[in-house]
PDB file of C-alpha atoms in Angstrom:
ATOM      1  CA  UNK A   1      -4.072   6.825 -24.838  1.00  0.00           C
ATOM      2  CA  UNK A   2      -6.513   7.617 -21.954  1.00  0.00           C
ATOM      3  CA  UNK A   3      -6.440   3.652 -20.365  1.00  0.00           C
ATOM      4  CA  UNK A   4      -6.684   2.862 -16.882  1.00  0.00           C
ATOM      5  CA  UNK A   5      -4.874  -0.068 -16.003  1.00  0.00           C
ATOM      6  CA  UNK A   6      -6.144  -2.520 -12.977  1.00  0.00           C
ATOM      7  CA  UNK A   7      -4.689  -4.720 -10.153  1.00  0.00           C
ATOM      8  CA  UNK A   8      -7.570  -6.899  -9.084  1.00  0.00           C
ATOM      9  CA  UNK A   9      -5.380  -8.426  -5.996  1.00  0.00           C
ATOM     10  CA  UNK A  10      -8.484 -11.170  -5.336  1.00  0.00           C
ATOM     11  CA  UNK A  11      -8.749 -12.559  -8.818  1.00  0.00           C
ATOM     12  CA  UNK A  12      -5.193 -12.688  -9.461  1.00  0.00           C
ATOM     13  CA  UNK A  13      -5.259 -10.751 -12.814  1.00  0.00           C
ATOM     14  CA  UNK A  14      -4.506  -7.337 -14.813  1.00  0.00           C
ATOM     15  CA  UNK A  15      -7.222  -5.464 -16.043  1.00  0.00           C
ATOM     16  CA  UNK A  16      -7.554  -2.728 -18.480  1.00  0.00           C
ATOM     17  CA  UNK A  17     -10.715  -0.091 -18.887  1.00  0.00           C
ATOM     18  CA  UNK A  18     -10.317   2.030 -22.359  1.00  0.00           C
ATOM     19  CA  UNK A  19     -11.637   5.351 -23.088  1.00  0.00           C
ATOM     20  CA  UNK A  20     -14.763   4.054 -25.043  1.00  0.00           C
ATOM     21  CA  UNK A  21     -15.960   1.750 -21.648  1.00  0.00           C
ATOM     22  CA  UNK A  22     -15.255  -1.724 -22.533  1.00  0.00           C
ATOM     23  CA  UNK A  23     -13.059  -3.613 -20.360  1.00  0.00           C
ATOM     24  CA  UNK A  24     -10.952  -6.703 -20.562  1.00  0.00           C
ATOM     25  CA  UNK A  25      -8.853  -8.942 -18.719  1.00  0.00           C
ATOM     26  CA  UNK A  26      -4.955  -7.875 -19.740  1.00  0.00           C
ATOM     27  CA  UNK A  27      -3.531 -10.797 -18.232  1.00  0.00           C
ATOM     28  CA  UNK A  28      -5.298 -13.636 -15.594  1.00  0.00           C
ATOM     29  CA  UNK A  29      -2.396 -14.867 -13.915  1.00  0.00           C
ATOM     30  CA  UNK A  30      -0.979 -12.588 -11.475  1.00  0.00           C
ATOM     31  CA  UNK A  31      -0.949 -13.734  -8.190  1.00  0.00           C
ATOM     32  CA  UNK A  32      -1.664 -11.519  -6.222  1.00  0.00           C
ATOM     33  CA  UNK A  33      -1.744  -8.404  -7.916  1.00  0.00           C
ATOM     34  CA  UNK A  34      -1.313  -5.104  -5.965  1.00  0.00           C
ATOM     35  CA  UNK A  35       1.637  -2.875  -7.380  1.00  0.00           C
ATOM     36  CA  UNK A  36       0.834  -1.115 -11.204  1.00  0.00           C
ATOM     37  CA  UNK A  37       2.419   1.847 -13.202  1.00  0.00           C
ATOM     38  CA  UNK A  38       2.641   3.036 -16.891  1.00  0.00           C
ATOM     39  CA  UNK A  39       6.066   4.427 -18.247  1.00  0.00           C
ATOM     40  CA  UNK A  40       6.126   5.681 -21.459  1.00  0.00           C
ATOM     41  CA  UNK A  41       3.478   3.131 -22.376  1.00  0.00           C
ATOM     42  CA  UNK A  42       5.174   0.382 -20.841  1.00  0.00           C
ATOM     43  CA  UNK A  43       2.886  -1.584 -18.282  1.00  0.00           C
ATOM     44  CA  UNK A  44       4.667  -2.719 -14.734  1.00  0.00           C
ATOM     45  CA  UNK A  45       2.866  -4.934 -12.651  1.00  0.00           C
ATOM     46  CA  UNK A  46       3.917  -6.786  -9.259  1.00  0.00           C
ATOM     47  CA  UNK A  47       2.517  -9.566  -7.301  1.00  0.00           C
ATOM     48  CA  UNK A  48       2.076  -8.496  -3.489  1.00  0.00           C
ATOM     49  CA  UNK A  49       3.417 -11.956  -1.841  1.00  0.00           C
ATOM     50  CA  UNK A  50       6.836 -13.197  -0.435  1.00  0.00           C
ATOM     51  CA  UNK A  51       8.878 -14.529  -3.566  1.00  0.00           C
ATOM     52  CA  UNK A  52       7.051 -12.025  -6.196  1.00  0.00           C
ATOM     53  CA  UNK A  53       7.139 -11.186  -9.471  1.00  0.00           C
ATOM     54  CA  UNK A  54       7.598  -8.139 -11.205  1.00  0.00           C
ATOM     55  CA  UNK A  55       6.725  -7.988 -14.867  1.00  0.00           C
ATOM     56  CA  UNK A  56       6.088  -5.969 -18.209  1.00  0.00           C
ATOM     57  CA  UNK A  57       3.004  -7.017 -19.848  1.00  0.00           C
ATOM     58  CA  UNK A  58       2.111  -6.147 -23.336  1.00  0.00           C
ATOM     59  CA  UNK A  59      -0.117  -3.352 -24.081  1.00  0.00           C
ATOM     60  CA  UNK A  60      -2.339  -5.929 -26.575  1.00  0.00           C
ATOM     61  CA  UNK A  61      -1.460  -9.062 -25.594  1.00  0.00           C
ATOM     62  CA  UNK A  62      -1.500  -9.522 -22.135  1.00  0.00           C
ATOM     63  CA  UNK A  63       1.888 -11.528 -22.424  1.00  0.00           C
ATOM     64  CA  UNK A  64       4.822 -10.642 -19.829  1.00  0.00           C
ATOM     65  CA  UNK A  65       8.638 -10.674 -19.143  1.00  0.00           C
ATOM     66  CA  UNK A  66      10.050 -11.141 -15.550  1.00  0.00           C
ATOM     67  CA  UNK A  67      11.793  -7.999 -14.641  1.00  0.00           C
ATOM     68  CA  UNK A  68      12.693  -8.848 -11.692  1.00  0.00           C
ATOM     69  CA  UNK A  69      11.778 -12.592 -10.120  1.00  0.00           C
ATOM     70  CA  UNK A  70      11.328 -13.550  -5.760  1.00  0.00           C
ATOM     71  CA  UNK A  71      10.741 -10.312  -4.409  1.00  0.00           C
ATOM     72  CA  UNK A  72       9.669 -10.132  -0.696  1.00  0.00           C
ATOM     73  CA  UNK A  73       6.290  -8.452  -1.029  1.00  0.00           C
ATOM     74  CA  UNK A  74       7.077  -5.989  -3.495  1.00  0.00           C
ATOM     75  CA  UNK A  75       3.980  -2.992  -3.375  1.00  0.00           C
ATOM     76  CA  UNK A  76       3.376   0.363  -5.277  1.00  0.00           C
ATOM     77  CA  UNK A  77       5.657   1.276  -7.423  1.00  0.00           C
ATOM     78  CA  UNK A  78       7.225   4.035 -10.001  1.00  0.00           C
ATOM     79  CA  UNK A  79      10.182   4.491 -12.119  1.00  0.00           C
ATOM     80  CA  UNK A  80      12.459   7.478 -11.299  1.00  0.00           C
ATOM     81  CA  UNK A  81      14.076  10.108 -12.990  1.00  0.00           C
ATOM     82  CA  UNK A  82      16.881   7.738 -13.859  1.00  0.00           C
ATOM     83  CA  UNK A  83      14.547   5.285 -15.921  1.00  0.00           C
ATOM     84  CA  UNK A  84      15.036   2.694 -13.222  1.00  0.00           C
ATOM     85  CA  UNK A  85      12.097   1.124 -11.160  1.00  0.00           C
ATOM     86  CA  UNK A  86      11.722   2.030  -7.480  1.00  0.00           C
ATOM     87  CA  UNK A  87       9.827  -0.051  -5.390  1.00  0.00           C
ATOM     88  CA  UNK A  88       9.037  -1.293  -1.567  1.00  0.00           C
ATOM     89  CA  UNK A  89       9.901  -4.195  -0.611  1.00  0.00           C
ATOM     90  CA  UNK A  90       7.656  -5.124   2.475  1.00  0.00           C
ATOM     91  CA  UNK A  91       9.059  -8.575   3.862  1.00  0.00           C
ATOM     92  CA  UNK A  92      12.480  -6.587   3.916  1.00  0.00           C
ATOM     93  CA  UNK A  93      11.914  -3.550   5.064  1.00  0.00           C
ATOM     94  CA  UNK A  94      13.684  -1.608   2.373  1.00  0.00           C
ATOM     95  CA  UNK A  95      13.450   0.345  -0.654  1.00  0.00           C
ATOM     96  CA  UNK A  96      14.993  -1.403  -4.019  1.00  0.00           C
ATOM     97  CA  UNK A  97      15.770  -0.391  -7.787  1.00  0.00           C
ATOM     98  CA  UNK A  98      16.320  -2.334 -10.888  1.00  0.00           C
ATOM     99  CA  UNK A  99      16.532  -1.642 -14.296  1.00  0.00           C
ATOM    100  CA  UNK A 100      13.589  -1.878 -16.777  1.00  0.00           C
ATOM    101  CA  UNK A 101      15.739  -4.312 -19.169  1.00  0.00           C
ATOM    102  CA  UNK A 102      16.429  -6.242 -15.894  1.00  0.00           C
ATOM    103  CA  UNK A 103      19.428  -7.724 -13.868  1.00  0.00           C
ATOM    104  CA  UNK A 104      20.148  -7.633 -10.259  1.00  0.00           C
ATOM    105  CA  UNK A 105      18.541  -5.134  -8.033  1.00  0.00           C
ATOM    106  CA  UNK A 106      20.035  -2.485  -5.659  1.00  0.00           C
ATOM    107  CA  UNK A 107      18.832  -1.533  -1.914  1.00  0.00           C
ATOM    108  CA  UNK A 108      18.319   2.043  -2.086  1.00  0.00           C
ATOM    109  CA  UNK A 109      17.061   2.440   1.736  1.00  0.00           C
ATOM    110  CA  UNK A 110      16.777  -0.027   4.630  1.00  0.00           C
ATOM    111  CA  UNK A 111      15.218  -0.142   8.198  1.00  0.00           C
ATOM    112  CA  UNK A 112      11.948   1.960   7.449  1.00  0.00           C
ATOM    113  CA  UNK A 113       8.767   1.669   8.838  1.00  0.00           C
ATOM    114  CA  UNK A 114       7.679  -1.474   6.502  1.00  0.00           C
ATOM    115  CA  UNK A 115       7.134   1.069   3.632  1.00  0.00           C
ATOM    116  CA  UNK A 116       4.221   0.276   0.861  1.00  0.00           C
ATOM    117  CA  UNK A 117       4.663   2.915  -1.744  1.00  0.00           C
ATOM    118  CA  UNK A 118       7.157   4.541  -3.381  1.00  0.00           C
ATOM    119  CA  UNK A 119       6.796   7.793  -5.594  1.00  0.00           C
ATOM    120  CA  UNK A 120       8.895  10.576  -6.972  1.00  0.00           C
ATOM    121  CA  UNK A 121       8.076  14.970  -5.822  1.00  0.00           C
ATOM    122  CA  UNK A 122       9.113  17.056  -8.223  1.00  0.00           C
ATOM    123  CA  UNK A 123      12.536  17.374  -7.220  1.00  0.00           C
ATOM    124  CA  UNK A 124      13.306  13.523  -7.956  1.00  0.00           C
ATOM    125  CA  UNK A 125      13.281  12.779  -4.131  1.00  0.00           C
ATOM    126  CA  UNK A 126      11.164   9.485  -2.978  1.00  0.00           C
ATOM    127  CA  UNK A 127       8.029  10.159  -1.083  1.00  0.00           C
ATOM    128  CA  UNK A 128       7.226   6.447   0.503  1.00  0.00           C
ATOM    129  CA  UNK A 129       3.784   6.102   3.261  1.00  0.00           C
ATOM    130  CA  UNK A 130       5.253   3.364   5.789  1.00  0.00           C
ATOM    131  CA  UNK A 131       2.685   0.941   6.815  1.00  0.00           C
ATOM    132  CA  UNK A 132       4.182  -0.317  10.214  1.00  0.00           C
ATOM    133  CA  UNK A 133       4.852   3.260  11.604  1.00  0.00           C
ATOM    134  CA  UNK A 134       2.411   5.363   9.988  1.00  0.00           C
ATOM    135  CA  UNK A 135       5.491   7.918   8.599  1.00  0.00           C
ATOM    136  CA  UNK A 136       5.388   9.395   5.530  1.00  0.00           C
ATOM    137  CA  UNK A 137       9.183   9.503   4.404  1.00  0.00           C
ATOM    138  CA  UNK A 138      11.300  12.061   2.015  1.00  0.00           C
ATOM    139  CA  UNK A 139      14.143  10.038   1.064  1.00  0.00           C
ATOM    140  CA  UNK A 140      17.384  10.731  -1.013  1.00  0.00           C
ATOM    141  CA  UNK A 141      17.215   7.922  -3.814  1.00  0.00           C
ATOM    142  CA  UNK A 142      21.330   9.041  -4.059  1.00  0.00           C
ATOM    143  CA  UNK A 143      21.976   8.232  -0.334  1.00  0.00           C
ATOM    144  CA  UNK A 144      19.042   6.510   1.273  1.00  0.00           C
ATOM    145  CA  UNK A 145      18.897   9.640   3.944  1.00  0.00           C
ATOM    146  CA  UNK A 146      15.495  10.901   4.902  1.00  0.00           C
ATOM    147  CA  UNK A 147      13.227  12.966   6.611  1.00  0.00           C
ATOM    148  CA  UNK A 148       9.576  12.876   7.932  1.00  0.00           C
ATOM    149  CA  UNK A 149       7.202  14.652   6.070  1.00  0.00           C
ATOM    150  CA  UNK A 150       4.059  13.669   8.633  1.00  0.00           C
ATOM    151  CA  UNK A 151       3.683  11.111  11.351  1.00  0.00           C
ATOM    152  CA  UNK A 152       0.129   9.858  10.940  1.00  0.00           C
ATOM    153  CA  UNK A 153      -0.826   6.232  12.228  1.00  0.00           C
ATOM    154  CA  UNK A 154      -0.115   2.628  10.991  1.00  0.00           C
ATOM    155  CA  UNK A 155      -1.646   1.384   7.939  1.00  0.00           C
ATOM    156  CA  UNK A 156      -0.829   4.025   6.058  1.00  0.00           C
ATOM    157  CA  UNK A 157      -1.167   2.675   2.324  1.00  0.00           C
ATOM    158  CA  UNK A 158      -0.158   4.559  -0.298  1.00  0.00           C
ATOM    159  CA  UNK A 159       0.398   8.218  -2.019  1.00  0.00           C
ATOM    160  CA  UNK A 160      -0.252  10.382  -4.590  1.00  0.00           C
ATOM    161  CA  UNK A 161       0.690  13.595  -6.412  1.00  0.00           C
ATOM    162  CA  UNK A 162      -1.751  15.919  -8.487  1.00  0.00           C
ATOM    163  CA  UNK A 163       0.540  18.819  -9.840  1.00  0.00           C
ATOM    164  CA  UNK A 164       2.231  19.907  -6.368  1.00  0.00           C
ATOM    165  CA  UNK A 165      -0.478  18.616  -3.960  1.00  0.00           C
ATOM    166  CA  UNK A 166       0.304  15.470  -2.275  1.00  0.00           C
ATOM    167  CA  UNK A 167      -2.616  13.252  -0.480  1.00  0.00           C
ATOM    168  CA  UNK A 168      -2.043   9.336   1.298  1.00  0.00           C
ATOM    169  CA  UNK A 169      -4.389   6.787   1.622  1.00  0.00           C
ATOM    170  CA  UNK A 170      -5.101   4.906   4.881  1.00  0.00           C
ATOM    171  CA  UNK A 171      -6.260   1.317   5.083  1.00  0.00           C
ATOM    172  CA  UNK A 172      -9.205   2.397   6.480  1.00  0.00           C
ATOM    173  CA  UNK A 173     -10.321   4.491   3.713  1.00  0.00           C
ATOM    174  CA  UNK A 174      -9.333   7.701   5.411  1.00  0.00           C
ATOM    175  CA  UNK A 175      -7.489  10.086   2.245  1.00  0.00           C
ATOM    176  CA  UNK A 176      -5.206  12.562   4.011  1.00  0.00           C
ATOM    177  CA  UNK A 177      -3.355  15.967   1.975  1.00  0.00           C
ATOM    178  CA  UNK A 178      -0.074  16.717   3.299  1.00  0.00           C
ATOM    179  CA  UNK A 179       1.072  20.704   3.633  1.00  0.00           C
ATOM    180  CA  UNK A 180       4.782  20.429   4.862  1.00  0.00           C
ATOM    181  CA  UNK A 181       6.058  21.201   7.791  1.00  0.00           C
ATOM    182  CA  UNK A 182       4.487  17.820   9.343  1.00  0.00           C
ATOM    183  CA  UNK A 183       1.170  19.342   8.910  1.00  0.00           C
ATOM    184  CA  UNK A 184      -1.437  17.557   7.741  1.00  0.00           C
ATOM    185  CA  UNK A 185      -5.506  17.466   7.223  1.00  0.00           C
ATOM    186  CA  UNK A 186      -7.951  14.620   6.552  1.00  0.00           C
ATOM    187  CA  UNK A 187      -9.731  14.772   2.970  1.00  0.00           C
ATOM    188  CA  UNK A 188     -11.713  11.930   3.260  1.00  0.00           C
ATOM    189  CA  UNK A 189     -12.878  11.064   7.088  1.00  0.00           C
ATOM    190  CA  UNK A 190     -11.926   7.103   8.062  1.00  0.00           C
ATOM    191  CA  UNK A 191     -14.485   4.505   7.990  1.00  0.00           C
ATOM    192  CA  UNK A 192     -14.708   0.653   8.718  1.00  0.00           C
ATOM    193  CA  UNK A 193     -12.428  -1.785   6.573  1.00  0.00           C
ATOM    194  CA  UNK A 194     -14.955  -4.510   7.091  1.00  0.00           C
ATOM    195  CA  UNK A 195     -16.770  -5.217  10.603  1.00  0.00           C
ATOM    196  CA  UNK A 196     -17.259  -8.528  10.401  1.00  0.00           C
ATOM    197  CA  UNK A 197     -17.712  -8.815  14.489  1.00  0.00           C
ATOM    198  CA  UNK A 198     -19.576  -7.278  17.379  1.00  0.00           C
ATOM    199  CA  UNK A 199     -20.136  -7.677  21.130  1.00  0.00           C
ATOM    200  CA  UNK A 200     -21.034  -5.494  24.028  1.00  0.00           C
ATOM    201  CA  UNK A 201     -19.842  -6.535  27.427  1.00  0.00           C
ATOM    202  CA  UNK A 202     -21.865  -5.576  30.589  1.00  0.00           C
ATOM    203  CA  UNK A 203     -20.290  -1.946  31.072  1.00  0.00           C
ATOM    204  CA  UNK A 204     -22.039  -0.962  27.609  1.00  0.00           C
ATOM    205  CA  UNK A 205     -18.864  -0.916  25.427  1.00  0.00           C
ATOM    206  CA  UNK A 206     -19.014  -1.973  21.982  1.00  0.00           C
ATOM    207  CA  UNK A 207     -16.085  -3.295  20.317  1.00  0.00           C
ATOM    208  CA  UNK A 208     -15.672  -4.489  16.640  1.00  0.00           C
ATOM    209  CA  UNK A 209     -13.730  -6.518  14.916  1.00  0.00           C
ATOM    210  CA  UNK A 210     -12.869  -4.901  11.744  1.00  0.00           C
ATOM    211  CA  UNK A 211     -10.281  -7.630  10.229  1.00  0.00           C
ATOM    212  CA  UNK A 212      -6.799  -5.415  10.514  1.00  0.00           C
ATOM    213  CA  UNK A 213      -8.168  -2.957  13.132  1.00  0.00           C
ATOM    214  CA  UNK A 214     -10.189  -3.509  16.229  1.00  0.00           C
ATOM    215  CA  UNK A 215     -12.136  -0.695  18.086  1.00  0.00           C
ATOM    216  CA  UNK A 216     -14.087  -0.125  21.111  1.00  0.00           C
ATOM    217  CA  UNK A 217     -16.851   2.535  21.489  1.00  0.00           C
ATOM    218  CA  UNK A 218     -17.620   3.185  25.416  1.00  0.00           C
ATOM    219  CA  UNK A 219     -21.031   4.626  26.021  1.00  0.00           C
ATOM    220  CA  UNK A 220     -21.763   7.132  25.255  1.00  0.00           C
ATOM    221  CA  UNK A 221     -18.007   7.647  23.931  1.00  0.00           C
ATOM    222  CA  UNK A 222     -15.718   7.811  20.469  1.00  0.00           C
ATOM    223  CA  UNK A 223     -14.423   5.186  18.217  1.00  0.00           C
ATOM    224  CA  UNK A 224     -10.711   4.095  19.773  1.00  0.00           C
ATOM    225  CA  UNK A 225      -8.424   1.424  18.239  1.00  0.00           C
ATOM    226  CA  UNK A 226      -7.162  -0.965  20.626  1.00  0.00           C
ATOM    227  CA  UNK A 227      -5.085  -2.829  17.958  1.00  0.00           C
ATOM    228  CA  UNK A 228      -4.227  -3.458  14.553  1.00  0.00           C
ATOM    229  CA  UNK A 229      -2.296  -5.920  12.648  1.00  0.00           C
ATOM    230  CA  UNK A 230       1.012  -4.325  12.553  1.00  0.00           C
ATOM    231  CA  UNK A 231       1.053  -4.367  16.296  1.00  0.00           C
ATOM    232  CA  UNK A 232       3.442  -7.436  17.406  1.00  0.00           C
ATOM    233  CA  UNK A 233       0.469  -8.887  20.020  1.00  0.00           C
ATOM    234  CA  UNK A 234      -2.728  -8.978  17.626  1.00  0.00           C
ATOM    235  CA  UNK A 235      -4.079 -12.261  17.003  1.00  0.00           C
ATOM    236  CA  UNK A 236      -4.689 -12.059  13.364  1.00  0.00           C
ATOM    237  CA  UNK A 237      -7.216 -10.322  10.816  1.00  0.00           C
ATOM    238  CA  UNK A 238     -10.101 -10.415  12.997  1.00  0.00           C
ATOM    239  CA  UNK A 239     -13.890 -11.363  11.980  1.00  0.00           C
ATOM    240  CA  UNK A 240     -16.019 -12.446  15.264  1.00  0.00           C
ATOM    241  CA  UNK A 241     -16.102 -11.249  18.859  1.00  0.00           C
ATOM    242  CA  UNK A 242     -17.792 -12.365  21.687  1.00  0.00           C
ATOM    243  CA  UNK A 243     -17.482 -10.663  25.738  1.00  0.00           C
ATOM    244  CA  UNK A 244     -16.440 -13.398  27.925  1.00  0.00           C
ATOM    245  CA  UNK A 245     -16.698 -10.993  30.953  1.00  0.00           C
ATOM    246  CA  UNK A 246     -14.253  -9.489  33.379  1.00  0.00           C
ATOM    247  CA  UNK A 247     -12.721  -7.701  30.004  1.00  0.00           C
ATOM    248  CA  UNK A 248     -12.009 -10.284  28.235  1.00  0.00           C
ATOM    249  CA  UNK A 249     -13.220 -11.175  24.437  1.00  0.00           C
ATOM    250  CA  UNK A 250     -13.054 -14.330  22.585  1.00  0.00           C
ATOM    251  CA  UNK A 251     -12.013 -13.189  19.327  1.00  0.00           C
ATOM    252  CA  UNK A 252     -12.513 -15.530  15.667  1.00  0.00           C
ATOM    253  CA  UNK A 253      -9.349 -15.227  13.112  1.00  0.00           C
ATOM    254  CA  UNK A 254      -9.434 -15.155   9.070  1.00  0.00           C
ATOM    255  CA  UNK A 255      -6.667 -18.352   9.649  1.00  0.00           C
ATOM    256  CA  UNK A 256      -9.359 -20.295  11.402  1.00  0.00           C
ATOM    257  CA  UNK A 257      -8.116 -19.906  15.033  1.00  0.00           C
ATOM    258  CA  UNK A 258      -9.584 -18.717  18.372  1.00  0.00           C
TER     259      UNK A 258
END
């Protein structure tokens, strides 16, 4: 029917935009909303948090069904070739599938890179971007074996076919197409998330606190990330810096720590 259908993951609710431009709120309680997909005009939404829900909300009236209830951070998904939903699951580090009707849910892969997306190539195998490694996987939905399509860099975020062209989305609002044979090509250039923070210390060096990245820029020099949030030693999404001297930074947290 030509709608687009809407996580908003900050106001907790499922939107829906129509052909003719008006807009309205599907369904305001979904905590967390992240995951969305459309299956023979049935709408699948998930809530990105430990304990999650996935649900089917109705097309008119934003009511919804638990398909699945306390998922571990379940993120984008799609239903396969079988008419079963495929999904991450984040806080497990696997890939899962359940039924559409519901009932208990199978592991279809384990120990992955912390993957975030899960879609189907043509030949019904899963293409999943891993946010932890920065992978983007080929896996067997039969077996759980895999291969690497393209080793790119963490916070990968999510992927997407149009007809036999596949492209994955960084956190950092870098777009990249994939060509086989691990190579690879940017289609959108990255940017900043959100530089909250700045400082420059007495050698010239500018470094920036850009909540789930931080970079330093040397004078005269390039961008380089010197950590991110998947890393096991970074303090936290980051918003304010200061140079302390001698190399050091005092660095401000979203959790309210220094």
């Amino acid at each position: 029917a030509g709608n687009l259908y809407c996580t908003e993951i900050t106001s907790n609710r499922l939107s829906v935009l129509h052909p003719d431009g008006t807009a309205r709120v599907l369904n305001g309680d979904v905590p967390i909303a992240n995951p969305v997909t459309v299956h023979q005009d049935r709408v699948i939404a998930g809530e990105l948090r430990m304990g999650g829900n996935i649900r089917e909300f109705d097309r008119n009236t934003g009511e919804s069904r638990v398909i699945l209830a306390d998922v571990p951070m379940p993120n984008a998904f799609e239903v396969g070739p079988d008419g079963k939903l495929y999904f991450p699951v984040q806080g497990a580090n696997e890939i899962w599938r359940v039924s559409l009707d519901g009932g208990p849910a199978e592991v279809v892969a384990k120990d992955l890179g912390i993957p975030d997306s899960v879609k189907f190539d043509a030949q019904g195998f899963i293409i999943s971007t891993q946010v932890g490694s920065g992978q983007v996987l080929r896996i067997d939905p039969r077996n759980g074996s895999r291969e690497v399509l393209a080793n790119l860099s963490p916070g990968l975020d999510n992927c997407v076919f149009i007809g036999e062209r596949l492209f994955v989305s960084h956190i950092t609002g870098a777009i990249f197409e994939l060509f086989g044979g691990g190579k690879w090509k940017p289609f959108i250039e990255a940017g900043f998330q959100w530089p909250m923070g700045l400082c420059v210390d007495d050698a010239g060096t500018v470094t920036i606190a850009d909540g789930m990245f931080a970079y330093a820029i040397a004078k005269g020099g390039q961008r380089e990330q010197i950590g991110n949030l998947f890393m096991g030693n970074y303090p936290g999404f980051l918003r304010g810096l200061a140079s302390c001297g001698g190399g050091q930074l005092l660095a401000s947290t979203a959790n309210g720590t220094v």
